[in-house]
mmCIF file of C-alpha atoms in Angstrom:
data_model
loop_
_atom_site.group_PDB
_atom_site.id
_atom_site.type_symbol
_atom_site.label_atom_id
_atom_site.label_comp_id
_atom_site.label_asym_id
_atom_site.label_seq_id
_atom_site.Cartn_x
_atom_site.Cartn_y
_atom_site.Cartn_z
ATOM 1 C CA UNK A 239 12.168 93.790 -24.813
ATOM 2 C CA UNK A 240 12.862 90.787 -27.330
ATOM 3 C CA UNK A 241 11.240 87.530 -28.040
ATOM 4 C CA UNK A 242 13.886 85.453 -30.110
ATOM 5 C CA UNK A 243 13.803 81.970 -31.849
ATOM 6 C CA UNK A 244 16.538 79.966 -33.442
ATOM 7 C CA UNK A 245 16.193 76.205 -35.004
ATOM 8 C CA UNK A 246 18.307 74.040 -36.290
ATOM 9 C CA UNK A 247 18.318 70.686 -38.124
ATOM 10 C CA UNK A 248 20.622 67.832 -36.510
ATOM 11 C CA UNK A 249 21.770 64.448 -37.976
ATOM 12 C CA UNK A 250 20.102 62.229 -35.287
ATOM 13 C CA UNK A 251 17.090 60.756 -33.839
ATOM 14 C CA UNK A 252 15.100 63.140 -31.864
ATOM 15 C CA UNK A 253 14.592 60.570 -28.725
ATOM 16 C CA UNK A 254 18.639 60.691 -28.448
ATOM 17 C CA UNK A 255 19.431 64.289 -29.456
ATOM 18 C CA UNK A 256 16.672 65.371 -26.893
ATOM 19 C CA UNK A 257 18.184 62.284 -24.254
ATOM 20 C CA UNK A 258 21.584 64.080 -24.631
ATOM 21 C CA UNK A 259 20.120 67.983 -24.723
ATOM 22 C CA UNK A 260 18.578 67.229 -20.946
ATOM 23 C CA UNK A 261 21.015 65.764 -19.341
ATOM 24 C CA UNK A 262 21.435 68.878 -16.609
ATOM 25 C CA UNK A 263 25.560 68.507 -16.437
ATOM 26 C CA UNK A 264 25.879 68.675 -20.523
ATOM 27 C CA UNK A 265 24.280 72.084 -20.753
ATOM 28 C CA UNK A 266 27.790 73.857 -20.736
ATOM 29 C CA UNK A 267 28.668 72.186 -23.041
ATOM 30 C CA UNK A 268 26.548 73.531 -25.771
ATOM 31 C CA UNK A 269 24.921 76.743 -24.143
ATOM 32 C CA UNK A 270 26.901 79.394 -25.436
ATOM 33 C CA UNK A 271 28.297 81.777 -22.473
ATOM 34 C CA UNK A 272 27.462 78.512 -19.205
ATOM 35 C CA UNK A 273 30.459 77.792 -17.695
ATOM 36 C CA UNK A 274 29.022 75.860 -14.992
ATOM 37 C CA UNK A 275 25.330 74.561 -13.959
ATOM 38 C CA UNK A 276 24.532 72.347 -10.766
ATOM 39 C CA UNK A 277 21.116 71.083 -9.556
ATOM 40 C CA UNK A 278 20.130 72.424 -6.429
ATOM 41 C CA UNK A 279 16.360 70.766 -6.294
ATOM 42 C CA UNK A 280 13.877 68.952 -8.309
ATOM 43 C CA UNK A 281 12.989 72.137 -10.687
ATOM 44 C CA UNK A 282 16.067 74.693 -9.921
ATOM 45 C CA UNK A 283 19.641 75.003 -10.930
ATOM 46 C CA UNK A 284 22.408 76.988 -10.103
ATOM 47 C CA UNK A 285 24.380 78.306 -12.798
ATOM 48 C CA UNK A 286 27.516 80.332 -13.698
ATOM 49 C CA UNK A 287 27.855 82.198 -16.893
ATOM 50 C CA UNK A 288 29.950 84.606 -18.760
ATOM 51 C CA UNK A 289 28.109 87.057 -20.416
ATOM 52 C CA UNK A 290 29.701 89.907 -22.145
ATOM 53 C CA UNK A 291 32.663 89.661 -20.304
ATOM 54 C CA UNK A 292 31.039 89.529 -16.860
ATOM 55 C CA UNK A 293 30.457 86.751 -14.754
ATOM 56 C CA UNK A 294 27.075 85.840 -13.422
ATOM 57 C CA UNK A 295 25.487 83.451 -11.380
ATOM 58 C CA UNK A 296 22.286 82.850 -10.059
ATOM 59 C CA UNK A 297 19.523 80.674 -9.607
ATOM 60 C CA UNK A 298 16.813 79.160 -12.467
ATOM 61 C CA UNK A 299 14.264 77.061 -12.447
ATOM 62 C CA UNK A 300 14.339 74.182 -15.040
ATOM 63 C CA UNK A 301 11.734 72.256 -16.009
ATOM 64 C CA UNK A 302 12.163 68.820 -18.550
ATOM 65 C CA UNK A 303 9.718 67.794 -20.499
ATOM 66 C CA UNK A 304 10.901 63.866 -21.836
ATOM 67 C CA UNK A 305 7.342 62.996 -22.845
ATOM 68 C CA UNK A 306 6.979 66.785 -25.171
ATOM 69 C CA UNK A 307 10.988 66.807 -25.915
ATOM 70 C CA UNK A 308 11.081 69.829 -24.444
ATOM 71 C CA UNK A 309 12.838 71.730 -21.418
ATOM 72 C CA UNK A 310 11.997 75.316 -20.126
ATOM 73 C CA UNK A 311 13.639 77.879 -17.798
ATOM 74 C CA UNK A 312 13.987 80.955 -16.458
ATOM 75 C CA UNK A 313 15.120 83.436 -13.270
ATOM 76 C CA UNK A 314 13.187 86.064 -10.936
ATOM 77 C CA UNK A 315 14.614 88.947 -12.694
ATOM 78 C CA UNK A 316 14.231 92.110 -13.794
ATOM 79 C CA UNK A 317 14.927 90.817 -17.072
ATOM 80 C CA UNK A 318 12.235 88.722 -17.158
ATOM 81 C CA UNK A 319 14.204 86.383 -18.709
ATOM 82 C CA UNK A 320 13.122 82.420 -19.541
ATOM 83 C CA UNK A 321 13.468 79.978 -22.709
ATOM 84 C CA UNK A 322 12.526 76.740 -24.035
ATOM 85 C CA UNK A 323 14.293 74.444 -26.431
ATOM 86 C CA UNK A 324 12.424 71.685 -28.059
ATOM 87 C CA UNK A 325 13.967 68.725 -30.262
ATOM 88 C CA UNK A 326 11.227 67.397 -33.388
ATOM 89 C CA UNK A 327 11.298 64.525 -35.246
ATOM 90 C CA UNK A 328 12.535 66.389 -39.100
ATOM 91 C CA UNK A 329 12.273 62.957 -40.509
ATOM 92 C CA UNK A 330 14.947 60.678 -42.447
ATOM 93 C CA UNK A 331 17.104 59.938 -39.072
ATOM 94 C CA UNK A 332 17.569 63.996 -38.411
ATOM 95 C CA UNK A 333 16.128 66.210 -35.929
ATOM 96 C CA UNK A 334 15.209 69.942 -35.641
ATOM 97 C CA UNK A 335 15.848 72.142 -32.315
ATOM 98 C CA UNK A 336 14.508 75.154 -31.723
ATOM 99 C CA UNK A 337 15.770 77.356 -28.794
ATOM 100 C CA UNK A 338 13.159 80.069 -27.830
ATOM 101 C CA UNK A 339 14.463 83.126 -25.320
ATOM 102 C CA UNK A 340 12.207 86.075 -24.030
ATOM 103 C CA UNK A 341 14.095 88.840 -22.146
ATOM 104 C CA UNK A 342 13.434 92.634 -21.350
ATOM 105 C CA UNK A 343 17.015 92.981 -22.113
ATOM 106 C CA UNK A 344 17.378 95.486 -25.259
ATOM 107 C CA UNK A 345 20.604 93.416 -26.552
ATOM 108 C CA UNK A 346 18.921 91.880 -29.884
ATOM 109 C CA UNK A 347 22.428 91.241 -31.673
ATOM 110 C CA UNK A 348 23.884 89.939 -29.179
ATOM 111 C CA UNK A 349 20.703 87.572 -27.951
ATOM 112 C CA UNK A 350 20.566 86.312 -31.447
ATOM 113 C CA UNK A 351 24.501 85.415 -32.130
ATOM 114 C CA UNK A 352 24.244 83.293 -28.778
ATOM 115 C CA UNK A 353 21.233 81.522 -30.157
ATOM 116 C CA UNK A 354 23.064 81.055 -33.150
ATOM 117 C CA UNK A 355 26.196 80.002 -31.490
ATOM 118 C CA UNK A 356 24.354 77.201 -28.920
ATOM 119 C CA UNK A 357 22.970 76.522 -31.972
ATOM 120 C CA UNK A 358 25.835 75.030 -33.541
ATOM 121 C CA UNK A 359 27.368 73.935 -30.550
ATOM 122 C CA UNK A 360 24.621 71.364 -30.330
ATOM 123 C CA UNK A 361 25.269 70.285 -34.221
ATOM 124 C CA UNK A 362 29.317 70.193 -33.017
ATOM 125 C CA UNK A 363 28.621 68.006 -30.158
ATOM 126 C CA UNK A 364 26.559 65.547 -32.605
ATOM 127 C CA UNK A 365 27.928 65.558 -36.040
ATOM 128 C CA UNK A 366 30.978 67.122 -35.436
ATOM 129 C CA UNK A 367 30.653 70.320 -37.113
ATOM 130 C CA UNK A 368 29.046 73.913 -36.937
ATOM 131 C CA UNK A 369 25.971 75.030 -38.874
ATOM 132 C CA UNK A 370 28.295 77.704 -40.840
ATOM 133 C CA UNK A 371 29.664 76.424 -43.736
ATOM 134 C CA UNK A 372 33.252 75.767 -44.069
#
């Protein structure tokens, strides 16, 4: 059972970081392992994802906060499993994002490298670079 966090400051308003974060058909691109995500209603989703070599798909609910900067989700699982990322103003033009996960899945390495890793997707997509140094 694991409760992980991750944050991350980004060179851009939060109001445009979070505009971009929710747009539903932009989540593979920064959500390490999502190969594919399609709305099915209102407040669910069906995605596609490759985790540790296996595919999975499935449905999630998904629920977007624009008012909090926030978005939430999660699956009827075993696992348990649901997150929340949330995009603060850091100040001077830059933003901070924090990506929350709660599973009952015992894989704490590899939870924590794909925080990491959406992590700096999201600082790719905007600035053009990864949180690890060069």
């Amino acid at each position: 059972m694991g409760d992980y966090q991750h944050s991350a400051t980004v060179r851009t308003d939060a109001a445009s970081l979070f505009e971009y974060l929710a747009d539903v058909n932009r989540l593979p691109d920064y959500f390490e392992g999502m190969v594919s995500v399609e709305s099915t209603g209102q407040h669910t989703v069906r995605t596609v994802a490759q985790v540790e070599g296996q595919r999975r798909e499935g449905e999630a609910w998904l629920e977007i906060d624009t008012q909090a900067r926030s978005m939430r989700w999660g699956t009827e699982s075993e696992n348990q499993y649901h997150g929340e990322l949330e995009v603060a103003d850091a100040g001077d033009g830059q933003s901070t994002v924090t990506v929350s996960l709660h599973t009952e899945r015992a894989d704490g390495p590899g939870v924590r490298a794909g925080l990491e890793q959406t992590l700096a997707n999201i600082k790719r997509q905007i600035e053009g670079r990864s949180t690890n140094p060069a």
